[in-house]
């Protein structure tokens, strides 16, 4: 059974930082591209960042220079370091694993507000 479990969300003031973590199980983690998506109320889910099995990264333009995706295959974990957070970053953040099949985590809420 494949599971992706996110953690690290919460409430933060504008300009603050959070680090999200996602632990995968039931898959050969190192073989998968891992990503973070987010979905704000009333909006479609959008890709935030992705890291391939070869550690190539890609970011949405809205988070470039502020967010960093990384992975630790020894811990089956992918991270999203989020700095200089803005109110428009408020959303539910979902972890995503992609290879032949796609898998999703349950999501973690990030709220940026003063």
PDB file of N, CA and C in Angstrom:
ATOM      1  N   UNK A   1       0.844  -1.191   0.000  1.00  0.00           N
ATOM      2  CA  UNK A   1       0.000   0.000   0.000  1.00  0.00           C
ATOM      3  C   UNK A   1       0.886   1.250   0.000  1.00  0.00           C
ATOM      4  N   UNK A   2       0.632   2.108  -0.970  1.00  0.00           N
ATOM      5  CA  UNK A   2       1.430   3.322  -1.096  1.00  0.00           C
ATOM      6  C   UNK A   2       0.850   4.404  -0.193  1.00  0.00           C
ATOM      7  N   UNK A   3       1.734   5.054   0.546  1.00  0.00           N
ATOM      8  CA  UNK A   3       1.323   6.187   1.370  1.00  0.00           C
ATOM      9  C   UNK A   3       2.311   7.324   1.213  1.00  0.00           C
ATOM     10  N   UNK A   4       1.773   8.524   1.083  1.00  0.00           N
ATOM     11  CA  UNK A   4       2.559   9.754   1.123  1.00  0.00           C
ATOM     12  C   UNK A   4       1.974  10.596   2.256  1.00  0.00           C
ATOM     13  N   UNK A   5       2.795  10.906   3.239  1.00  0.00           N
ATOM     14  CA  UNK A   5       2.302  11.612   4.422  1.00  0.00           C
ATOM     15  C   UNK A   5       3.041  12.932   4.565  1.00  0.00           C
ATOM     16  N   UNK A   6       2.284  14.015   4.428  1.00  0.00           N
ATOM     17  CA  UNK A   6       2.866  15.353   4.535  1.00  0.00           C
ATOM     18  C   UNK A   6       2.814  15.855   5.977  1.00  0.00           C
ATOM     19  N   UNK A   7       3.713  16.744   6.294  1.00  0.00           N
ATOM     20  CA  UNK A   7       3.710  17.428   7.580  1.00  0.00           C
ATOM     21  C   UNK A   7       4.423  18.768   7.417  1.00  0.00           C
ATOM     22  N   UNK A   8       4.242  19.625   8.435  1.00  0.00           N
ATOM     23  CA  UNK A   8       4.973  20.887   8.445  1.00  0.00           C
ATOM     24  C   UNK A   8       4.152  22.114   8.107  1.00  0.00           C
ATOM     25  N   UNK A   9       2.900  21.916   7.738  1.00  0.00           N
ATOM     26  CA  UNK A   9       2.063  23.078   7.446  1.00  0.00           C
ATOM     27  C   UNK A   9       1.701  23.839   8.705  1.00  0.00           C
ATOM     28  N   UNK A  10       1.064  24.985   8.514  1.00  0.00           N
ATOM     29  CA  UNK A  10       0.643  25.778   9.662  1.00  0.00           C
ATOM     30  C   UNK A  10       0.363  27.207   9.282  1.00  0.00           C
ATOM     31  N   UNK A  11       0.261  28.040  10.303  1.00  0.00           N
ATOM     32  CA  UNK A  11       0.003  29.467  10.132  1.00  0.00           C
ATOM     33  C   UNK A  11       1.303  30.236  10.295  1.00  0.00           C
ATOM     34  N   UNK A  12       1.600  31.113   9.355  1.00  0.00           N
ATOM     35  CA  UNK A  12       2.829  31.895   9.396  1.00  0.00           C
ATOM     36  C   UNK A  12       2.534  33.297   8.900  1.00  0.00           C
ATOM     37  N   UNK A  13       3.275  34.262   9.421  1.00  0.00           N
ATOM     38  CA  UNK A  13       3.092  35.644   8.986  1.00  0.00           C
ATOM     39  C   UNK A  13       3.760  35.878   7.636  1.00  0.00           C
ATOM     40  N   UNK A  14       3.290  36.859   6.897  1.00  0.00           N
ATOM     41  CA  UNK A  14       3.960  37.210   5.627  1.00  0.00           C
ATOM     42  C   UNK A  14       5.444  37.474   5.867  1.00  0.00           C
ATOM     43  N   UNK A  15       6.256  36.955   4.953  1.00  0.00           N
ATOM     44  CA  UNK A  15       7.704  37.064   5.094  1.00  0.00           C
ATOM     45  C   UNK A  15       8.341  35.924   5.862  1.00  0.00           C
ATOM     46  N   UNK A  16       7.525  35.094   6.466  1.00  0.00           N
ATOM     47  CA  UNK A  16       8.036  33.979   7.258  1.00  0.00           C
ATOM     48  C   UNK A  16       8.395  32.763   6.421  1.00  0.00           C
ATOM     49  N   UNK A  17       8.781  31.704   7.121  1.00  0.00           N
ATOM     50  CA  UNK A  17       9.237  30.477   6.465  1.00  0.00           C
ATOM     51  C   UNK A  17       8.544  29.262   7.061  1.00  0.00           C
ATOM     52  N   UNK A  18       8.419  28.245   6.239  1.00  0.00           N
ATOM     53  CA  UNK A  18       7.966  26.929   6.670  1.00  0.00           C
ATOM     54  C   UNK A  18       8.725  25.890   5.865  1.00  0.00           C
ATOM     55  N   UNK A  19       8.871  24.709   6.450  1.00  0.00           N
ATOM     56  CA  UNK A  19       9.413  23.580   5.699  1.00  0.00           C
ATOM     57  C   UNK A  19       8.422  22.436   5.748  1.00  0.00           C
ATOM     58  N   UNK A  20       7.984  22.029   4.579  1.00  0.00           N
ATOM     59  CA  UNK A  20       7.097  20.879   4.460  1.00  0.00           C
ATOM     60  C   UNK A  20       7.928  19.621   4.226  1.00  0.00           C
ATOM     61  N   UNK A  21       7.432  18.517   4.771  1.00  0.00           N
ATOM     62  CA  UNK A  21       8.054  17.214   4.568  1.00  0.00           C
ATOM     63  C   UNK A  21       7.004  16.230   4.070  1.00  0.00           C
ATOM     64  N   UNK A  22       7.450  15.277   3.287  1.00  0.00           N
ATOM     65  CA  UNK A  22       6.566  14.213   2.807  1.00  0.00           C
ATOM     66  C   UNK A  22       7.343  12.909   2.834  1.00  0.00           C
ATOM     67  N   UNK A  23       6.836  11.975   3.618  1.00  0.00           N
ATOM     68  CA  UNK A  23       7.464  10.667   3.722  1.00  0.00           C
ATOM     69  C   UNK A  23       6.667   9.668   2.894  1.00  0.00           C
ATOM     70  N   UNK A  24       7.373   8.964   2.015  1.00  0.00           N
ATOM     71  CA  UNK A  24       6.728   7.969   1.176  1.00  0.00           C
ATOM     72  C   UNK A  24       7.003   6.559   1.652  1.00  0.00           C
ATOM     73  N   UNK A  25       6.010   5.689   1.487  1.00  0.00           N
ATOM     74  CA  UNK A  25       6.186   4.270   1.793  1.00  0.00           C
ATOM     75  C   UNK A  25       5.414   3.465   0.766  1.00  0.00           C
ATOM     76  N   UNK A  26       5.841   2.224   0.587  1.00  0.00           N
ATOM     77  CA  UNK A  26       5.170   1.350  -0.375  1.00  0.00           C
ATOM     78  C   UNK A  26       5.641   1.528  -1.804  1.00  0.00           C
ATOM     79  N   UNK A  27       6.634   2.389  -2.008  1.00  0.00           N
ATOM     80  CA  UNK A  27       7.219   2.598  -3.330  1.00  0.00           C
ATOM     81  C   UNK A  27       8.739   2.565  -3.209  1.00  0.00           C
ATOM     82  N   UNK A  28       9.411   2.313  -4.326  1.00  0.00           N
ATOM     83  CA  UNK A  28      10.871   2.475  -4.354  1.00  0.00           C
ATOM     84  C   UNK A  28      11.131   3.956  -4.573  1.00  0.00           C
ATOM     85  N   UNK A  29      11.238   4.659  -3.467  1.00  0.00           N
ATOM     86  CA  UNK A  29      11.185   6.130  -3.451  1.00  0.00           C
ATOM     87  C   UNK A  29      12.167   6.753  -4.440  1.00  0.00           C
ATOM     88  N   UNK A  30      13.377   6.224  -4.492  1.00  0.00           N
ATOM     89  CA  UNK A  30      14.419   6.856  -5.307  1.00  0.00           C
ATOM     90  C   UNK A  30      14.116   6.798  -6.802  1.00  0.00           C
ATOM     91  N   UNK A  31      13.214   5.931  -7.208  1.00  0.00           N
ATOM     92  CA  UNK A  31      12.882   5.796  -8.632  1.00  0.00           C
ATOM     93  C   UNK A  31      11.859   6.842  -9.087  1.00  0.00           C
ATOM     94  N   UNK A  32      11.220   7.487  -8.131  1.00  0.00           N
ATOM     95  CA  UNK A  32      10.094   8.359  -8.437  1.00  0.00           C
ATOM     96  C   UNK A  32      10.500   9.824  -8.529  1.00  0.00           C
ATOM     97  N   UNK A  33       9.899  10.528  -9.483  1.00  0.00           N
ATOM     98  CA  UNK A  33       9.891  11.981  -9.425  1.00  0.00           C
ATOM     99  C   UNK A  33       8.907  12.374  -8.321  1.00  0.00           C
ATOM    100  N   UNK A  34       9.309  13.350  -7.524  1.00  0.00           N
ATOM    101  CA  UNK A  34       8.483  13.796  -6.407  1.00  0.00           C
ATOM    102  C   UNK A  34       8.162  15.276  -6.583  1.00  0.00           C
ATOM    103  N   UNK A  35       6.959  15.632  -6.224  1.00  0.00           N
ATOM    104  CA  UNK A  35       6.574  17.019  -6.414  1.00  0.00           C
ATOM    105  C   UNK A  35       5.669  17.541  -5.323  1.00  0.00           C
ATOM    106  N   UNK A  36       5.493  18.825  -5.344  1.00  0.00           N
ATOM    107  CA  UNK A  36       4.536  19.509  -4.471  1.00  0.00           C
ATOM    108  C   UNK A  36       3.568  20.292  -5.349  1.00  0.00           C
ATOM    109  N   UNK A  37       2.303  20.091  -5.092  1.00  0.00           N
ATOM    110  CA  UNK A  37       1.239  20.869  -5.710  1.00  0.00           C
ATOM    111  C   UNK A  37       0.522  21.639  -4.601  1.00  0.00           C
ATOM    112  N   UNK A  38      -0.255  22.615  -5.005  1.00  0.00           N
ATOM    113  CA  UNK A  38      -1.080  23.319  -4.023  1.00  0.00           C
ATOM    114  C   UNK A  38      -2.421  23.668  -4.643  1.00  0.00           C
ATOM    115  N   UNK A  39      -3.397  23.812  -3.763  1.00  0.00           N
ATOM    116  CA  UNK A  39      -4.736  24.179  -4.201  1.00  0.00           C
ATOM    117  C   UNK A  39      -5.325  25.182  -3.225  1.00  0.00           C
ATOM    118  N   UNK A  40      -5.574  26.371  -3.741  1.00  0.00           N
ATOM    119  CA  UNK A  40      -6.203  27.415  -2.946  1.00  0.00           C
ATOM    120  C   UNK A  40      -7.715  27.316  -3.108  1.00  0.00           C
ATOM    121  N   UNK A  41      -8.480  27.848  -2.170  1.00  0.00           N
ATOM    122  CA  UNK A  41      -9.942  27.782  -2.262  1.00  0.00           C
ATOM    123  C   UNK A  41     -10.447  28.369  -3.573  1.00  0.00           C
ATOM    124  N   UNK A  42     -11.286  27.624  -4.262  1.00  0.00           N
ATOM    125  CA  UNK A  42     -11.872  28.095  -5.506  1.00  0.00           C
ATOM    126  C   UNK A  42     -10.961  28.054  -6.709  1.00  0.00           C
ATOM    127  N   UNK A  43      -9.769  27.478  -6.537  1.00  0.00           N
ATOM    128  CA  UNK A  43      -8.807  27.430  -7.643  1.00  0.00           C
ATOM    129  C   UNK A  43      -8.440  25.993  -7.956  1.00  0.00           C
ATOM    130  N   UNK A  44      -7.864  25.806  -9.136  1.00  0.00           N
ATOM    131  CA  UNK A  44      -7.400  24.479  -9.518  1.00  0.00           C
ATOM    132  C   UNK A  44      -6.079  24.154  -8.836  1.00  0.00           C
ATOM    133  N   UNK A  45      -5.833  22.865  -8.697  1.00  0.00           N
ATOM    134  CA  UNK A  45      -4.549  22.428  -8.156  1.00  0.00           C
ATOM    135  C   UNK A  45      -3.452  22.780  -9.158  1.00  0.00           C
ATOM    136  N   UNK A  46      -2.330  23.295  -8.641  1.00  0.00           N
ATOM    137  CA  UNK A  46      -1.237  23.732  -9.509  1.00  0.00           C
ATOM    138  C   UNK A  46       0.085  23.180  -9.007  1.00  0.00           C
ATOM    139  N   UNK A  47       0.969  22.944  -9.954  1.00  0.00           N
ATOM    140  CA  UNK A  47       2.303  22.456  -9.610  1.00  0.00           C
ATOM    141  C   UNK A  47       3.120  23.582  -8.997  1.00  0.00           C
ATOM    142  N   UNK A  48       3.766  23.287  -7.884  1.00  0.00           N
ATOM    143  CA  UNK A  48       4.651  24.249  -7.232  1.00  0.00           C
ATOM    144  C   UNK A  48       6.104  23.947  -7.572  1.00  0.00           C
ATOM    145  N   UNK A  49       6.492  22.702  -7.375  1.00  0.00           N
ATOM    146  CA  UNK A  49       7.882  22.315  -7.613  1.00  0.00           C
ATOM    147  C   UNK A  49       7.947  20.817  -7.801  1.00  0.00           C
ATOM    148  N   UNK A  50       8.965  20.383  -8.544  1.00  0.00           N
ATOM    149  CA  UNK A  50       9.147  18.962  -8.769  1.00  0.00           C
ATOM    150  C   UNK A  50      10.641  18.664  -8.783  1.00  0.00           C
ATOM    151  N   UNK A  51      10.999  17.477  -8.325  1.00  0.00           N
ATOM    152  CA  UNK A  51      12.379  17.012  -8.362  1.00  0.00           C
ATOM    153  C   UNK A  51      12.377  15.608  -8.928  1.00  0.00           C
ATOM    154  N   UNK A  52      13.199  15.388  -9.947  1.00  0.00           N
ATOM    155  CA  UNK A  52      13.218  14.092 -10.602  1.00  0.00           C
ATOM    156  C   UNK A  52      14.061  13.093  -9.812  1.00  0.00           C
ATOM    157  N   UNK A  53      14.063  11.860 -10.270  1.00  0.00           N
ATOM    158  CA  UNK A  53      14.908  10.844  -9.638  1.00  0.00           C
ATOM    159  C   UNK A  53      16.376  11.184  -9.788  1.00  0.00           C
ATOM    160  N   UNK A  54      16.700  11.983 -10.779  1.00  0.00           N
ATOM    161  CA  UNK A  54      18.080  12.422 -10.985  1.00  0.00           C
ATOM    162  C   UNK A  54      18.392  13.776 -10.365  1.00  0.00           C
ATOM    163  N   UNK A  55      17.470  14.271  -9.526  1.00  0.00           N
ATOM    164  CA  UNK A  55      17.645  15.516  -8.765  1.00  0.00           C
ATOM    165  C   UNK A  55      17.546  16.777  -9.619  1.00  0.00           C
ATOM    166  N   UNK A  56      16.990  16.668 -10.800  1.00  0.00           N
ATOM    167  CA  UNK A  56      16.665  17.874 -11.563  1.00  0.00           C
ATOM    168  C   UNK A  56      15.414  18.498 -10.966  1.00  0.00           C
ATOM    169  N   UNK A  57      15.443  19.808 -10.798  1.00  0.00           N
ATOM    170  CA  UNK A  57      14.317  20.504 -10.175  1.00  0.00           C
ATOM    171  C   UNK A  57      13.666  21.477 -11.163  1.00  0.00           C
ATOM    172  N   UNK A  58      12.406  21.735 -10.896  1.00  0.00           N
ATOM    173  CA  UNK A  58      11.666  22.706 -11.699  1.00  0.00           C
ATOM    174  C   UNK A  58      10.649  23.378 -10.783  1.00  0.00           C
ATOM    175  N   UNK A  59      10.440  24.669 -11.009  1.00  0.00           N
ATOM    176  CA  UNK A  59       9.566  25.453 -10.138  1.00  0.00           C
ATOM    177  C   UNK A  59       8.576  26.272 -10.954  1.00  0.00           C
ATOM    178  N   UNK A  60       7.416  26.480 -10.346  1.00  0.00           N
ATOM    179  CA  UNK A  60       6.501  27.456 -10.912  1.00  0.00           C
ATOM    180  C   UNK A  60       7.141  28.834 -10.772  1.00  0.00           C
ATOM    181  N   UNK A  61       6.865  29.709 -11.730  1.00  0.00           N
ATOM    182  CA  UNK A  61       7.479  31.039 -11.703  1.00  0.00           C
ATOM    183  C   UNK A  61       7.134  31.806 -10.430  1.00  0.00           C
ATOM    184  N   UNK A  62       5.977  31.551  -9.880  1.00  0.00           N
ATOM    185  CA  UNK A  62       5.521  32.312  -8.716  1.00  0.00           C
ATOM    186  C   UNK A  62       6.334  32.018  -7.451  1.00  0.00           C
ATOM    187  N   UNK A  63       7.090  30.915  -7.440  1.00  0.00           N
ATOM    188  CA  UNK A  63       7.836  30.553  -6.232  1.00  0.00           C
ATOM    189  C   UNK A  63       9.340  30.514  -6.459  1.00  0.00           C
ATOM    190  N   UNK A  64       9.779  30.733  -7.685  1.00  0.00           N
ATOM    191  CA  UNK A  64      11.214  30.707  -7.969  1.00  0.00           C
ATOM    192  C   UNK A  64      11.952  31.727  -7.109  1.00  0.00           C
ATOM    193  N   UNK A  65      13.050  31.280  -6.535  1.00  0.00           N
ATOM    194  CA  UNK A  65      13.849  32.150  -5.681  1.00  0.00           C
ATOM    195  C   UNK A  65      13.381  32.202  -4.241  1.00  0.00           C
ATOM    196  N   UNK A  66      12.203  31.649  -3.966  1.00  0.00           N
ATOM    197  CA  UNK A  66      11.673  31.642  -2.594  1.00  0.00           C
ATOM    198  C   UNK A  66      11.537  30.221  -2.037  1.00  0.00           C
ATOM    199  N   UNK A  67      11.181  29.275  -2.885  1.00  0.00           N
ATOM    200  CA  UNK A  67      10.971  27.888  -2.455  1.00  0.00           C
ATOM    201  C   UNK A  67      12.101  27.010  -2.981  1.00  0.00           C
ATOM    202  N   UNK A  68      12.430  25.989  -2.212  1.00  0.00           N
ATOM    203  CA  UNK A  68      13.441  25.015  -2.621  1.00  0.00           C
ATOM    204  C   UNK A  68      12.929  23.614  -2.343  1.00  0.00           C
ATOM    205  N   UNK A  69      12.937  22.780  -3.366  1.00  0.00           N
ATOM    206  CA  UNK A  69      12.562  21.377  -3.200  1.00  0.00           C
ATOM    207  C   UNK A  69      13.834  20.544  -3.111  1.00  0.00           C
ATOM    208  N   UNK A  70      13.808  19.550  -2.234  1.00  0.00           N
ATOM    209  CA  UNK A  70      14.952  18.653  -2.089  1.00  0.00           C
ATOM    210  C   UNK A  70      14.437  17.289  -1.661  1.00  0.00           C
ATOM    211  N   UNK A  71      15.326  16.298  -1.734  1.00  0.00           N
ATOM    212  CA  UNK A  71      14.916  14.956  -1.360  1.00  0.00           C
ATOM    213  C   UNK A  71      16.051  14.259  -0.628  1.00  0.00           C
ATOM    214  N   UNK A  72      15.668  13.351   0.250  1.00  0.00           N
ATOM    215  CA  UNK A  72      16.627  12.488   0.940  1.00  0.00           C
ATOM    216  C   UNK A  72      16.133  11.054   0.745  1.00  0.00           C
ATOM    217  N   UNK A  73      16.737  10.365  -0.192  1.00  0.00           N
ATOM    218  CA  UNK A  73      16.269   9.012  -0.517  1.00  0.00           C
ATOM    219  C   UNK A  73      16.542   8.025   0.614  1.00  0.00           C
ATOM    220  N   UNK A  74      17.491   8.327   1.478  1.00  0.00           N
ATOM    221  CA  UNK A  74      17.761   7.426   2.613  1.00  0.00           C
ATOM    222  C   UNK A  74      16.627   7.483   3.636  1.00  0.00           C
ATOM    223  N   UNK A  75      15.865   8.575   3.598  1.00  0.00           N
ATOM    224  CA  UNK A  75      14.737   8.745   4.525  1.00  0.00           C
ATOM    225  C   UNK A  75      13.386   8.677   3.806  1.00  0.00           C
ATOM    226  N   UNK A  76      13.415   8.395   2.508  1.00  0.00           N
ATOM    227  CA  UNK A  76      12.177   8.368   1.706  1.00  0.00           C
ATOM    228  C   UNK A  76      11.376   9.646   1.882  1.00  0.00           C
ATOM    229  N   UNK A  77      12.068  10.764   1.881  1.00  0.00           N
ATOM    230  CA  UNK A  77      11.436  12.037   2.201  1.00  0.00           C
ATOM    231  C   UNK A  77      11.768  13.094   1.157  1.00  0.00           C
ATOM    232  N   UNK A  78      10.761  13.876   0.817  1.00  0.00           N
ATOM    233  CA  UNK A  78      10.940  15.062  -0.018  1.00  0.00           C
ATOM    234  C   UNK A  78      10.534  16.276   0.809  1.00  0.00           C
ATOM    235  N   UNK A  79      11.259  17.353   0.626  1.00  0.00           N
ATOM    236  CA  UNK A  79      11.048  18.576   1.405  1.00  0.00           C
ATOM    237  C   UNK A  79      10.685  19.740   0.488  1.00  0.00           C
ATOM    238  N   UNK A  80       9.995  20.692   1.061  1.00  0.00           N
ATOM    239  CA  UNK A  80       9.763  21.962   0.386  1.00  0.00           C
ATOM    240  C   UNK A  80      10.055  23.067   1.393  1.00  0.00           C
ATOM    241  N   UNK A  81      11.190  23.723   1.209  1.00  0.00           N
ATOM    242  CA  UNK A  81      11.539  24.861   2.044  1.00  0.00           C
ATOM    243  C   UNK A  81      10.904  26.101   1.424  1.00  0.00           C
ATOM    244  N   UNK A  82      10.081  26.774   2.210  1.00  0.00           N
ATOM    245  CA  UNK A  82       9.346  27.936   1.713  1.00  0.00           C
ATOM    246  C   UNK A  82       9.763  29.159   2.509  1.00  0.00           C
ATOM    247  N   UNK A  83      10.380  30.109   1.832  1.00  0.00           N
ATOM    248  CA  UNK A  83      10.821  31.352   2.448  1.00  0.00           C
ATOM    249  C   UNK A  83      10.062  32.533   1.848  1.00  0.00           C
ATOM    250  N   UNK A  84      10.135  33.659   2.537  1.00  0.00           N
ATOM    251  CA  UNK A  84       9.485  34.890   2.062  1.00  0.00           C
ATOM    252  C   UNK A  84       8.037  34.626   1.665  1.00  0.00           C
ATOM    253  N   UNK A  85       7.322  33.966   2.534  1.00  0.00           N
ATOM    254  CA  UNK A  85       5.949  33.568   2.212  1.00  0.00           C
ATOM    255  C   UNK A  85       5.035  34.776   2.061  1.00  0.00           C
ATOM    256  N   UNK A  86       4.086  34.642   1.153  1.00  0.00           N
ATOM    257  CA  UNK A  86       3.128  35.689   0.831  1.00  0.00           C
ATOM    258  C   UNK A  86       1.712  35.174   1.095  1.00  0.00           C
ATOM    259  N   UNK A  87       0.783  36.067   1.321  1.00  0.00           N
ATOM    260  CA  UNK A  87      -0.607  35.611   1.521  1.00  0.00           C
ATOM    261  C   UNK A  87      -1.114  34.761   0.368  1.00  0.00           C
ATOM    262  N   UNK A  88      -0.671  35.045  -0.835  1.00  0.00           N
ATOM    263  CA  UNK A  88      -1.118  34.260  -1.996  1.00  0.00           C
ATOM    264  C   UNK A  88      -0.543  32.850  -2.035  1.00  0.00           C
ATOM    265  N   UNK A  89       0.363  32.531  -1.128  1.00  0.00           N
ATOM    266  CA  UNK A  89       0.861  31.157  -1.000  1.00  0.00           C
ATOM    267  C   UNK A  89      -0.087  30.297  -0.161  1.00  0.00           C
ATOM    268  N   UNK A  90      -1.089  30.909   0.425  1.00  0.00           N
ATOM    269  CA  UNK A  90      -2.053  30.162   1.235  1.00  0.00           C
ATOM    270  C   UNK A  90      -2.778  29.127   0.394  1.00  0.00           C
ATOM    271  N   UNK A  91      -2.710  27.880   0.832  1.00  0.00           N
ATOM    272  CA  UNK A  91      -3.311  26.779   0.072  1.00  0.00           C
ATOM    273  C   UNK A  91      -3.124  25.484   0.856  1.00  0.00           C
ATOM    274  N   UNK A  92      -3.773  24.435   0.384  1.00  0.00           N
ATOM    275  CA  UNK A  92      -3.442  23.087   0.829  1.00  0.00           C
ATOM    276  C   UNK A  92      -2.337  22.581  -0.091  1.00  0.00           C
ATOM    277  N   UNK A  93      -1.263  22.108   0.502  1.00  0.00           N
ATOM    278  CA  UNK A  93      -0.114  21.616  -0.248  1.00  0.00           C
ATOM    279  C   UNK A  93      -0.125  20.092  -0.249  1.00  0.00           C
ATOM    280  N   UNK A  94       0.005  19.537  -1.453  1.00  0.00           N
ATOM    281  CA  UNK A  94      -0.062  18.089  -1.640  1.00  0.00           C
ATOM    282  C   UNK A  94       1.272  17.561  -2.154  1.00  0.00           C
ATOM    283  N   UNK A  95       1.680  16.455  -1.591  1.00  0.00           N
ATOM    284  CA  UNK A  95       2.846  15.731  -2.073  1.00  0.00           C
ATOM    285  C   UNK A  95       2.415  14.805  -3.213  1.00  0.00           C
ATOM    286  N   UNK A  96       3.309  14.589  -4.158  1.00  0.00           N
ATOM    287  CA  UNK A  96       2.977  13.854  -5.381  1.00  0.00           C
ATOM    288  C   UNK A  96       4.168  12.989  -5.763  1.00  0.00           C
ATOM    289  N   UNK A  97       3.892  11.742  -6.138  1.00  0.00           N
ATOM    290  CA  UNK A  97       4.931  10.815  -6.605  1.00  0.00           C
ATOM    291  C   UNK A  97       4.542  10.337  -7.991  1.00  0.00           C
ATOM    292  N   UNK A  98       5.488  10.384  -8.895  1.00  0.00           N
ATOM    293  CA  UNK A  98       5.190  10.032 -10.286  1.00  0.00           C
ATOM    294  C   UNK A  98       6.253   9.097 -10.840  1.00  0.00           C
ATOM    295  N   UNK A  99       5.772   7.989 -11.388  1.00  0.00           N
ATOM    296  CA  UNK A  99       6.617   7.146 -12.225  1.00  0.00           C
ATOM    297  C   UNK A  99       5.687   6.517 -13.245  1.00  0.00           C
ATOM    298  N   UNK A 100       5.447   5.227 -13.181  1.00  0.00           N
ATOM    299  CA  UNK A 100       4.431   4.628 -14.053  1.00  0.00           C
ATOM    300  C   UNK A 100       3.034   4.942 -13.540  1.00  0.00           C
ATOM    301  N   UNK A 101       2.922   5.045 -12.225  1.00  0.00           N
ATOM    302  CA  UNK A 101       1.672   5.447 -11.577  1.00  0.00           C
ATOM    303  C   UNK A 101       1.875   6.752 -10.833  1.00  0.00           C
ATOM    304  N   UNK A 102       0.761   7.382 -10.515  1.00  0.00           N
ATOM    305  CA  UNK A 102       0.819   8.638  -9.765  1.00  0.00           C
ATOM    306  C   UNK A 102       0.165   8.448  -8.414  1.00  0.00           C
ATOM    307  N   UNK A 103       0.777   9.041  -7.399  1.00  0.00           N
ATOM    308  CA  UNK A 103       0.229   8.929  -6.058  1.00  0.00           C
ATOM    309  C   UNK A 103       0.202  10.306  -5.398  1.00  0.00           C
ATOM    310  N   UNK A 104      -0.787  10.482  -4.524  1.00  0.00           N
ATOM    311  CA  UNK A 104      -0.971  11.762  -3.841  1.00  0.00           C
ATOM    312  C   UNK A 104      -1.036  11.563  -2.328  1.00  0.00           C
ATOM    313  N   UNK A 105      -0.528  12.566  -1.620  1.00  0.00           N
ATOM    314  CA  UNK A 105      -0.734  12.617  -0.183  1.00  0.00           C
ATOM    315  C   UNK A 105      -2.071  13.260   0.125  1.00  0.00           C
ATOM    316  N   UNK A 106      -2.356  13.368   1.429  1.00  0.00           N
ATOM    317  CA  UNK A 106      -3.659  13.882   1.854  1.00  0.00           C
ATOM    318  C   UNK A 106      -3.688  15.405   1.959  1.00  0.00           C
ATOM    319  N   UNK A 107      -2.516  16.020   1.931  1.00  0.00           N
ATOM    320  CA  UNK A 107      -2.437  17.472   1.957  1.00  0.00           C
ATOM    321  C   UNK A 107      -2.174  18.048   3.334  1.00  0.00           C
ATOM    322  N   UNK A 108      -1.538  19.204   3.354  1.00  0.00           N
ATOM    323  CA  UNK A 108      -1.286  19.928   4.593  1.00  0.00           C
ATOM    324  C   UNK A 108      -1.566  21.407   4.337  1.00  0.00           C
ATOM    325  N   UNK A 109      -2.263  22.024   5.277  1.00  0.00           N
ATOM    326  CA  UNK A 109      -2.693  23.414   5.101  1.00  0.00           C
ATOM    327  C   UNK A 109      -1.551  24.368   5.424  1.00  0.00           C
ATOM    328  N   UNK A 110      -1.341  25.322   4.531  1.00  0.00           N
ATOM    329  CA  UNK A 110      -0.421  26.430   4.770  1.00  0.00           C
ATOM    330  C   UNK A 110      -1.224  27.721   4.688  1.00  0.00           C
ATOM    331  N   UNK A 111      -1.180  28.494   5.760  1.00  0.00           N
ATOM    332  CA  UNK A 111      -1.889  29.762   5.801  1.00  0.00           C
ATOM    333  C   UNK A 111      -0.905  30.877   6.106  1.00  0.00           C
ATOM    334  N   UNK A 112      -0.860  31.862   5.218  1.00  0.00           N
ATOM    335  CA  UNK A 112       0.040  33.002   5.385  1.00  0.00           C
ATOM    336  C   UNK A 112      -0.826  34.227   5.659  1.00  0.00           C
ATOM    337  N   UNK A 113      -0.753  34.697   6.867  1.00  0.00           N
ATOM    338  CA  UNK A 113      -1.628  35.798   7.274  1.00  0.00           C
ATOM    339  C   UNK A 113      -1.043  36.508   8.482  1.00  0.00           C
ATOM    340  N   UNK A 114      -1.298  37.801   8.554  1.00  0.00           N
ATOM    341  CA  UNK A 114      -0.879  38.568   9.721  1.00  0.00           C
ATOM    342  C   UNK A 114      -2.019  38.644  10.747  1.00  0.00           C
TER     343      UNK A 114
END
